[in-house]
Amino acid sequence: MPRFLSATPNSNLLPLPWQIALGEWPEHHLVALPRGLSRHVVRFIAVGDEVYAAKEVNEELALHEYRLLHDLRRLGTPCVEPVGVVFGRVAADGTPLDPILLTKHLQFALPYRSLFTPGVRSETVLRLVDAMVVLIVRLHLTGFMWGDVSLSNILFRRDAGEFAAYLVDAETGELHDRLTPGQRAHDLAIARVNIFGDFSDLEAGGLLDGSLDPLAMVATIEHRYAELWHELTGVEEFSGNELNRIEGRVRRLNALGFDIAELDIRTSPDGSTVRIQPKVVDAGHHSRRLLRLTGLDTEENQARRLLNDLDTYVVRTGRHHMDEAVAAHQWLNDTFEPVIRAVPPELMRKRDPAQIFHEVLDYRWYQSEREGREVPLADATAGYVRDVLSNLPDEAMPLTDRAAHQQDAATEDLPVVDPWEDAAEEVDLAQASRLDLNSLRKARQK
């Protein structure tokens, strides 16, 4: 009988065929989901009502990664959730088998190869790059040196008009109190080699747009990393009569989705100059506010979009003198929940609720531009479900469907579908007033 190490034990794990090498498991235990490239055997397995990612790896690495993922989760870093490690596995002929690390499957998340298909737009690729840069910076801010940065070790989830990136593989990682410039540079050097290889592989397979050069993409990642790191941690010095720049720095960081927990402010002896530097920066500014007001747990850009709609609702309905939490509850009942309830249950596997609401708002805006009137939200929801959502591929697979899929389907590519890129070509965005689109990128340019 194998041994189990888990902070959240699940009795449904016990009957699984641990005496069989993971690559030979019977299909009825497996779930067909897209997965990235890996040096180890990885399978998605059904355990009761849950889906877990199982990775066969030696004991030292399994324990190291399990504990490190717990630490990263405790620090609020976007990564997969560790479930446990299965030790003491022995085959029927007595041959020892490597342990299996179990992590919870991240719903609505896709590996990068599923997001690259012939004809994928360069704008979509740049959004993936932005998400990856934000992830690397957040990891470095927590003192985590990855040691194996690559597209294969990241999962992407849709986040309003952008993507959110999650760390998947942490077996080479190290957690320190603080990273030195040399450690960060070492991580970026590894990223440069690995990501260049990822993009070159896509190029060789005809999956990378001809306008995108792998070497130029790597340079873009390095530039955006340096830009974001400086904005979050850099020293800013100005004259004593420009104190408003302190608030401006805080606002810029909030616009990027970060809160400042501590700001180091120093003045010269004569008070003529002021020097400021953020000391503790926490990601998730908008998602924390939305969670506090409504209980909705979303990605950062989704939260930004929903909060924008909440603010619009408050103004339009004359609730600006009402307590913020009460107004948010009424918005939830009057606006958000009716949209989600209007989506047929069988279509909820295509997008998570916050993403559906964001895309309904986009659909409503484009439709209003075409028709020259403000389309009611209920009509926009019905049109979005009919014209867009019903034609999208599933990005979350129910357990009841797994028997219909073959094991090798797990590596098939699901195409990225971004209906707004085509729709955007029909609208003069220069005349638009949607301040929340691409807000992260606009904020960086200020």
PDB file of N, CA and C in Angstrom, residues 118-178:
ATOM      1  N   PRO A 118      -2.321  28.333 -36.481  1.00  0.00           N
ATOM      2  CA  PRO A 118      -2.016  29.132 -37.668  1.00  0.00           C
ATOM      3  C   PRO A 118      -2.970  30.307 -37.787  1.00  0.00           C
ATOM      4  N   GLY A 119      -2.427  31.497 -37.921  1.00  0.00           N
ATOM      5  CA  GLY A 119      -3.255  32.684 -38.058  1.00  0.00           C
ATOM      6  C   GLY A 119      -3.507  33.427 -36.761  1.00  0.00           C
ATOM      7  N   VAL A 120      -2.992  32.921 -35.625  1.00  0.00           N
ATOM      8  CA  VAL A 120      -3.188  33.652 -34.368  1.00  0.00           C
ATOM      9  C   VAL A 120      -2.537  35.021 -34.494  1.00  0.00           C
ATOM     10  N   ARG A 121      -3.229  36.043 -34.034  1.00  0.00           N
ATOM     11  CA  ARG A 121      -2.781  37.416 -34.244  1.00  0.00           C
ATOM     12  C   ARG A 121      -1.628  37.778 -33.322  1.00  0.00           C
ATOM     13  N   SER A 122      -0.790  38.695 -33.799  1.00  0.00           N
ATOM     14  CA  SER A 122       0.351  39.132 -33.000  1.00  0.00           C
ATOM     15  C   SER A 122      -0.103  39.807 -31.715  1.00  0.00           C
ATOM     16  N   GLU A 123      -1.262  40.476 -31.744  1.00  0.00           N
ATOM     17  CA  GLU A 123      -1.782  41.126 -30.546  1.00  0.00           C
ATOM     18  C   GLU A 123      -2.072  40.108 -29.449  1.00  0.00           C
ATOM     19  N   THR A 124      -2.596  38.940 -29.828  1.00  0.00           N
ATOM     20  CA  THR A 124      -2.847  37.886 -28.848  1.00  0.00           C
ATOM     21  C   THR A 124      -1.540  37.388 -28.245  1.00  0.00           C
ATOM     22  N   VAL A 125      -0.522  37.234 -29.078  1.00  0.00           N
ATOM     23  CA  VAL A 125       0.782  36.778 -28.588  1.00  0.00           C
ATOM     24  C   VAL A 125       1.360  37.788 -27.603  1.00  0.00           C
ATOM     25  N   LEU A 126       1.232  39.069 -27.908  1.00  0.00           N
ATOM     26  CA  LEU A 126       1.765  40.100 -27.016  1.00  0.00           C
ATOM     27  C   LEU A 126       1.017  40.121 -25.684  1.00  0.00           C
ATOM     28  N   ARG A 127      -0.256  39.802 -25.704  1.00  0.00           N
ATOM     29  CA  ARG A 127      -1.000  39.729 -24.442  1.00  0.00           C
ATOM     30  C   ARG A 127      -0.497  38.559 -23.599  1.00  0.00           C
ATOM     31  N   LEU A 128      -0.159  37.455 -24.243  1.00  0.00           N
ATOM     32  CA  LEU A 128       0.429  36.326 -23.518  1.00  0.00           C
ATOM     33  C   LEU A 128       1.787  36.709 -22.931  1.00  0.00           C
ATOM     34  N   VAL A 129       2.568  37.453 -23.711  1.00  0.00           N
ATOM     35  CA  VAL A 129       3.876  37.912 -23.237  1.00  0.00           C
ATOM     36  C   VAL A 129       3.713  38.812 -22.020  1.00  0.00           C
ATOM     37  N   ASP A 130       2.752  39.732 -22.071  1.00  0.00           N
ATOM     38  CA  ASP A 130       2.508  40.614 -20.934  1.00  0.00           C
ATOM     39  C   ASP A 130       2.166  39.813 -19.684  1.00  0.00           C
ATOM     40  N   ALA A 131       1.307  38.800 -19.844  1.00  0.00           N
ATOM     41  CA  ALA A 131       0.913  37.983 -18.697  1.00  0.00           C
ATOM     42  C   ALA A 131       2.112  37.255 -18.107  1.00  0.00           C
ATOM     43  N   MET A 132       2.970  36.730 -18.967  1.00  0.00           N
ATOM     44  CA  MET A 132       4.150  36.021 -18.500  1.00  0.00           C
ATOM     45  C   MET A 132       5.106  36.957 -17.761  1.00  0.00           C
ATOM     46  N   VAL A 133       5.279  38.172 -18.275  1.00  0.00           N
ATOM     47  CA  VAL A 133       6.156  39.143 -17.626  1.00  0.00           C
ATOM     48  C   VAL A 133       5.637  39.503 -16.237  1.00  0.00           C
ATOM     49  N   VAL A 134       4.334  39.731 -16.125  1.00  0.00           N
ATOM     50  CA  VAL A 134       3.745  40.042 -14.819  1.00  0.00           C
ATOM     51  C   VAL A 134       3.974  38.889 -13.844  1.00  0.00           C
ATOM     52  N   LEU A 135       3.818  37.654 -14.320  1.00  0.00           N
ATOM     53  CA  LEU A 135       4.049  36.498 -13.450  1.00  0.00           C
ATOM     54  C   LEU A 135       5.493  36.449 -12.968  1.00  0.00           C
ATOM     55  N   ILE A 136       6.454  36.618 -13.871  1.00  0.00           N
ATOM     56  CA  ILE A 136       7.864  36.553 -13.478  1.00  0.00           C
ATOM     57  C   ILE A 136       8.186  37.643 -12.467  1.00  0.00           C
ATOM     58  N   VAL A 137       7.686  38.850 -12.701  1.00  0.00           N
ATOM     59  CA  VAL A 137       7.942  39.962 -11.772  1.00  0.00           C
ATOM     60  C   VAL A 137       7.331  39.662 -10.408  1.00  0.00           C
ATOM     61  N   ARG A 138       6.103  39.144 -10.391  1.00  0.00           N
ATOM     62  CA  ARG A 138       5.467  38.819  -9.107  1.00  0.00           C
ATOM     63  C   ARG A 138       6.252  37.752  -8.354  1.00  0.00           C
ATOM     64  N   LEU A 139       6.744  36.757  -9.063  1.00  0.00           N
ATOM     65  CA  LEU A 139       7.552  35.724  -8.425  1.00  0.00           C
ATOM     66  C   LEU A 139       8.832  36.304  -7.854  1.00  0.00           C
ATOM     67  N   HIS A 140       9.489  37.166  -8.600  1.00  0.00           N
ATOM     68  CA  HIS A 140      10.730  37.777  -8.126  1.00  0.00           C
ATOM     69  C   HIS A 140      10.488  38.696  -6.931  1.00  0.00           C
ATOM     70  N   LEU A 141       9.346  39.367  -6.907  1.00  0.00           N
ATOM     71  CA  LEU A 141       9.029  40.227  -5.764  1.00  0.00           C
ATOM     72  C   LEU A 141       8.865  39.419  -4.476  1.00  0.00           C
ATOM     73  N   THR A 142       8.388  38.176  -4.590  1.00  0.00           N
ATOM     74  CA  THR A 142       8.224  37.324  -3.409  1.00  0.00           C
ATOM     75  C   THR A 142       9.520  36.643  -3.005  1.00  0.00           C
ATOM     76  N   GLY A 143      10.598  36.791  -3.805  1.00  0.00           N
ATOM     77  CA  GLY A 143      11.860  36.135  -3.503  1.00  0.00           C
ATOM     78  C   GLY A 143      12.005  34.773  -4.133  1.00  0.00           C
ATOM     79  N   PHE A 144      11.174  34.468  -5.127  1.00  0.00           N
ATOM     80  CA  PHE A 144      11.217  33.158  -5.779  1.00  0.00           C
ATOM     81  C   PHE A 144      12.098  33.211  -7.020  1.00  0.00           C
ATOM     82  N   MET A 145      13.142  32.386  -7.045  1.00  0.00           N
ATOM     83  CA  MET A 145      13.968  32.219  -8.233  1.00  0.00           C
ATOM     84  C   MET A 145      13.531  30.931  -8.917  1.00  0.00           C
ATOM     85  N   TRP A 146      12.998  31.060 -10.115  1.00  0.00           N
ATOM     86  CA  TRP A 146      12.337  29.941 -10.786  1.00  0.00           C
ATOM     87  C   TRP A 146      13.348  28.895 -11.240  1.00  0.00           C
ATOM     88  N   GLY A 147      14.383  29.315 -11.939  1.00  0.00           N
ATOM     89  CA  GLY A 147      15.394  28.379 -12.399  1.00  0.00           C
ATOM     90  C   GLY A 147      15.036  27.627 -13.658  1.00  0.00           C
ATOM     91  N   ASP A 148      13.786  27.777 -14.140  1.00  0.00           N
ATOM     92  CA  ASP A 148      13.381  27.072 -15.361  1.00  0.00           C
ATOM     93  C   ASP A 148      12.213  27.810 -16.013  1.00  0.00           C
ATOM     94  N   VAL A 149      12.384  29.111 -16.218  1.00  0.00           N
ATOM     95  CA  VAL A 149      11.314  29.901 -16.827  1.00  0.00           C
ATOM     96  C   VAL A 149      11.133  29.474 -18.275  1.00  0.00           C
ATOM     97  N   SER A 150       9.918  29.091 -18.627  1.00  0.00           N
ATOM     98  CA  SER A 150       9.617  28.747 -20.019  1.00  0.00           C
ATOM     99  C   SER A 150       8.114  28.795 -20.209  1.00  0.00           C
ATOM    100  N   LEU A 151       7.691  28.880 -21.454  1.00  0.00           N
ATOM    101  CA  LEU A 151       6.260  28.870 -21.753  1.00  0.00           C
ATOM    102  C   LEU A 151       5.622  27.554 -21.337  1.00  0.00           C
ATOM    103  N   SER A 152       6.386  26.465 -21.397  1.00  0.00           N
ATOM    104  CA  SER A 152       5.843  25.150 -21.059  1.00  0.00           C
ATOM    105  C   SER A 152       5.479  25.032 -19.586  1.00  0.00           C
ATOM    106  N   ASN A 153       6.074  25.877 -18.737  1.00  0.00           N
ATOM    107  CA  ASN A 153       5.829  25.800 -17.301  1.00  0.00           C
ATOM    108  C   ASN A 153       4.813  26.828 -16.824  1.00  0.00           C
ATOM    109  N   ILE A 154       3.999  27.325 -17.763  1.00  0.00           N
ATOM    110  CA  ILE A 154       2.997  28.334 -17.455  1.00  0.00           C
ATOM    111  C   ILE A 154       1.653  27.907 -18.029  1.00  0.00           C
ATOM    112  N   LEU A 155       0.584  28.176 -17.280  1.00  0.00           N
ATOM    113  CA  LEU A 155      -0.773  28.041 -17.791  1.00  0.00           C
ATOM    114  C   LEU A 155      -1.376  29.434 -17.918  1.00  0.00           C
ATOM    115  N   PHE A 156      -2.231  29.618 -18.918  1.00  0.00           N
ATOM    116  CA  PHE A 156      -2.846  30.916 -19.160  1.00  0.00           C
ATOM    117  C   PHE A 156      -4.361  30.812 -19.014  1.00  0.00           C
ATOM    118  N   ARG A 157      -4.941  31.792 -18.313  1.00  0.00           N
ATOM    119  CA  ARG A 157      -6.393  31.922 -18.213  1.00  0.00           C
ATOM    120  C   ARG A 157      -6.800  33.258 -18.808  1.00  0.00           C
ATOM    121  N   ARG A 158      -7.976  33.283 -19.418  1.00  0.00           N
ATOM    122  CA  ARG A 158      -8.485  34.543 -19.955  1.00  0.00           C
ATOM    123  C   ARG A 158      -8.790  35.492 -18.798  1.00  0.00           C
ATOM    124  N   ASP A 159      -8.412  36.758 -18.984  1.00  0.00           N
ATOM    125  CA  ASP A 159      -8.600  37.753 -17.941  1.00  0.00           C
ATOM    126  C   ASP A 159      -9.089  39.038 -18.586  1.00  0.00           C
ATOM    127  N   ALA A 160     -10.431  39.088 -18.820  1.00  0.00           N
ATOM    128  CA  ALA A 160     -11.027  40.196 -19.560  1.00  0.00           C
ATOM    129  C   ALA A 160     -10.324  40.281 -20.911  1.00  0.00           C
ATOM    130  N   GLY A 161      -9.773  41.429 -21.285  1.00  0.00           N
ATOM    131  CA  GLY A 161      -9.127  41.538 -22.590  1.00  0.00           C
ATOM    132  C   GLY A 161      -7.702  41.042 -22.610  1.00  0.00           C
ATOM    133  N   GLU A 162      -7.222  40.548 -21.487  1.00  0.00           N
ATOM    134  CA  GLU A 162      -5.837  40.099 -21.378  1.00  0.00           C
ATOM    135  C   GLU A 162      -5.797  38.613 -21.010  1.00  0.00           C
ATOM    136  N   PHE A 163      -4.637  38.157 -20.548  1.00  0.00           N
ATOM    137  CA  PHE A 163      -4.484  36.813 -20.010  1.00  0.00           C
ATOM    138  C   PHE A 163      -3.830  36.913 -18.630  1.00  0.00           C
ATOM    139  N   ALA A 164      -4.108  35.942 -17.786  1.00  0.00           N
ATOM    140  CA  ALA A 164      -3.419  35.800 -16.503  1.00  0.00           C
ATOM    141  C   ALA A 164      -2.579  34.539 -16.569  1.00  0.00           C
ATOM    142  N   ALA A 165      -1.364  34.607 -16.052  1.00  0.00           N
ATOM    143  CA  ALA A 165      -0.423  33.489 -16.125  1.00  0.00           C
ATOM    144  C   ALA A 165      -0.250  32.848 -14.757  1.00  0.00           C
ATOM    145  N   TYR A 166      -0.132  31.514 -14.748  1.00  0.00           N
ATOM    146  CA  TYR A 166       0.037  30.742 -13.513  1.00  0.00           C
ATOM    147  C   TYR A 166       1.255  29.834 -13.640  1.00  0.00           C
ATOM    148  N   LEU A 167       2.044  29.776 -12.597  1.00  0.00           N
ATOM    149  CA  LEU A 167       3.176  28.853 -12.546  1.00  0.00           C
ATOM    150  C   LEU A 167       2.660  27.424 -12.386  1.00  0.00           C
ATOM    151  N   VAL A 168       3.227  26.504 -13.159  1.00  0.00           N
ATOM    152  CA  VAL A 168       2.826  25.103 -13.103  1.00  0.00           C
ATOM    153  C   VAL A 168       3.928  24.233 -12.511  1.00  0.00           C
ATOM    154  N   ASP A 169       5.143  24.448 -12.940  1.00  0.00           N
ATOM    155  CA  ASP A 169       6.257  23.577 -12.575  1.00  0.00           C
ATOM    156  C   ASP A 169       7.245  24.359 -11.712  1.00  0.00           C
ATOM    157  N   ALA A 170       7.436  23.913 -10.462  1.00  0.00           N
ATOM    158  CA  ALA A 170       8.325  24.642  -9.537  1.00  0.00           C
ATOM    159  C   ALA A 170       9.459  23.766  -9.028  1.00  0.00           C
ATOM    160  N   GLU A 171       9.740  22.653  -9.686  1.00  0.00           N
ATOM    161  CA  GLU A 171      10.697  21.682  -9.131  1.00  0.00           C
ATOM    162  C   GLU A 171      12.122  22.222  -9.073  1.00  0.00           C
ATOM    163  N   THR A 172      12.438  23.224  -9.908  1.00  0.00           N
ATOM    164  CA  THR A 172      13.795  23.797  -9.888  1.00  0.00           C
ATOM    165  C   THR A 172      13.854  25.094  -9.091  1.00  0.00           C
ATOM    166  N   GLY A 173      12.745  25.497  -8.477  1.00  0.00           N
ATOM    167  CA  GLY A 173      12.661  26.796  -7.833  1.00  0.00           C
ATOM    168  C   GLY A 173      13.324  26.856  -6.464  1.00  0.00           C
ATOM    169  N   GLU A 174      13.625  28.084  -6.056  1.00  0.00           N
ATOM    170  CA  GLU A 174      14.171  28.361  -4.731  1.00  0.00           C
ATOM    171  C   GLU A 174      13.472  29.600  -4.175  1.00  0.00           C
ATOM    172  N   LEU A 175      13.104  29.555  -2.908  1.00  0.00           N
ATOM    173  CA  LEU A 175      12.432  30.687  -2.275  1.00  0.00           C
ATOM    174  C   LEU A 175      13.382  31.342  -1.290  1.00  0.00           C
ATOM    175  N   HIS A 176      13.643  32.635  -1.497  1.00  0.00           N
ATOM    176  CA  HIS A 176      14.545  33.407  -0.649  1.00  0.00           C
ATOM    177  C   HIS A 176      13.780  34.566  -0.024  1.00  0.00           C
ATOM    178  N   ASP A 177      14.375  35.182   1.000  1.00  0.00           N
ATOM    179  CA  ASP A 177      13.759  36.375   1.567  1.00  0.00           C
ATOM    180  C   ASP A 177      13.701  37.487   0.534  1.00  0.00           C
ATOM    181  N   ARG A 178      14.749  37.577  -0.264  1.00  0.00           N
ATOM    182  CA  ARG A 178      14.812  38.604  -1.296  1.00  0.00           C
ATOM    183  C   ARG A 178      15.828  38.173  -2.348  1.00  0.00           C
TER     184      ARG A 178
END
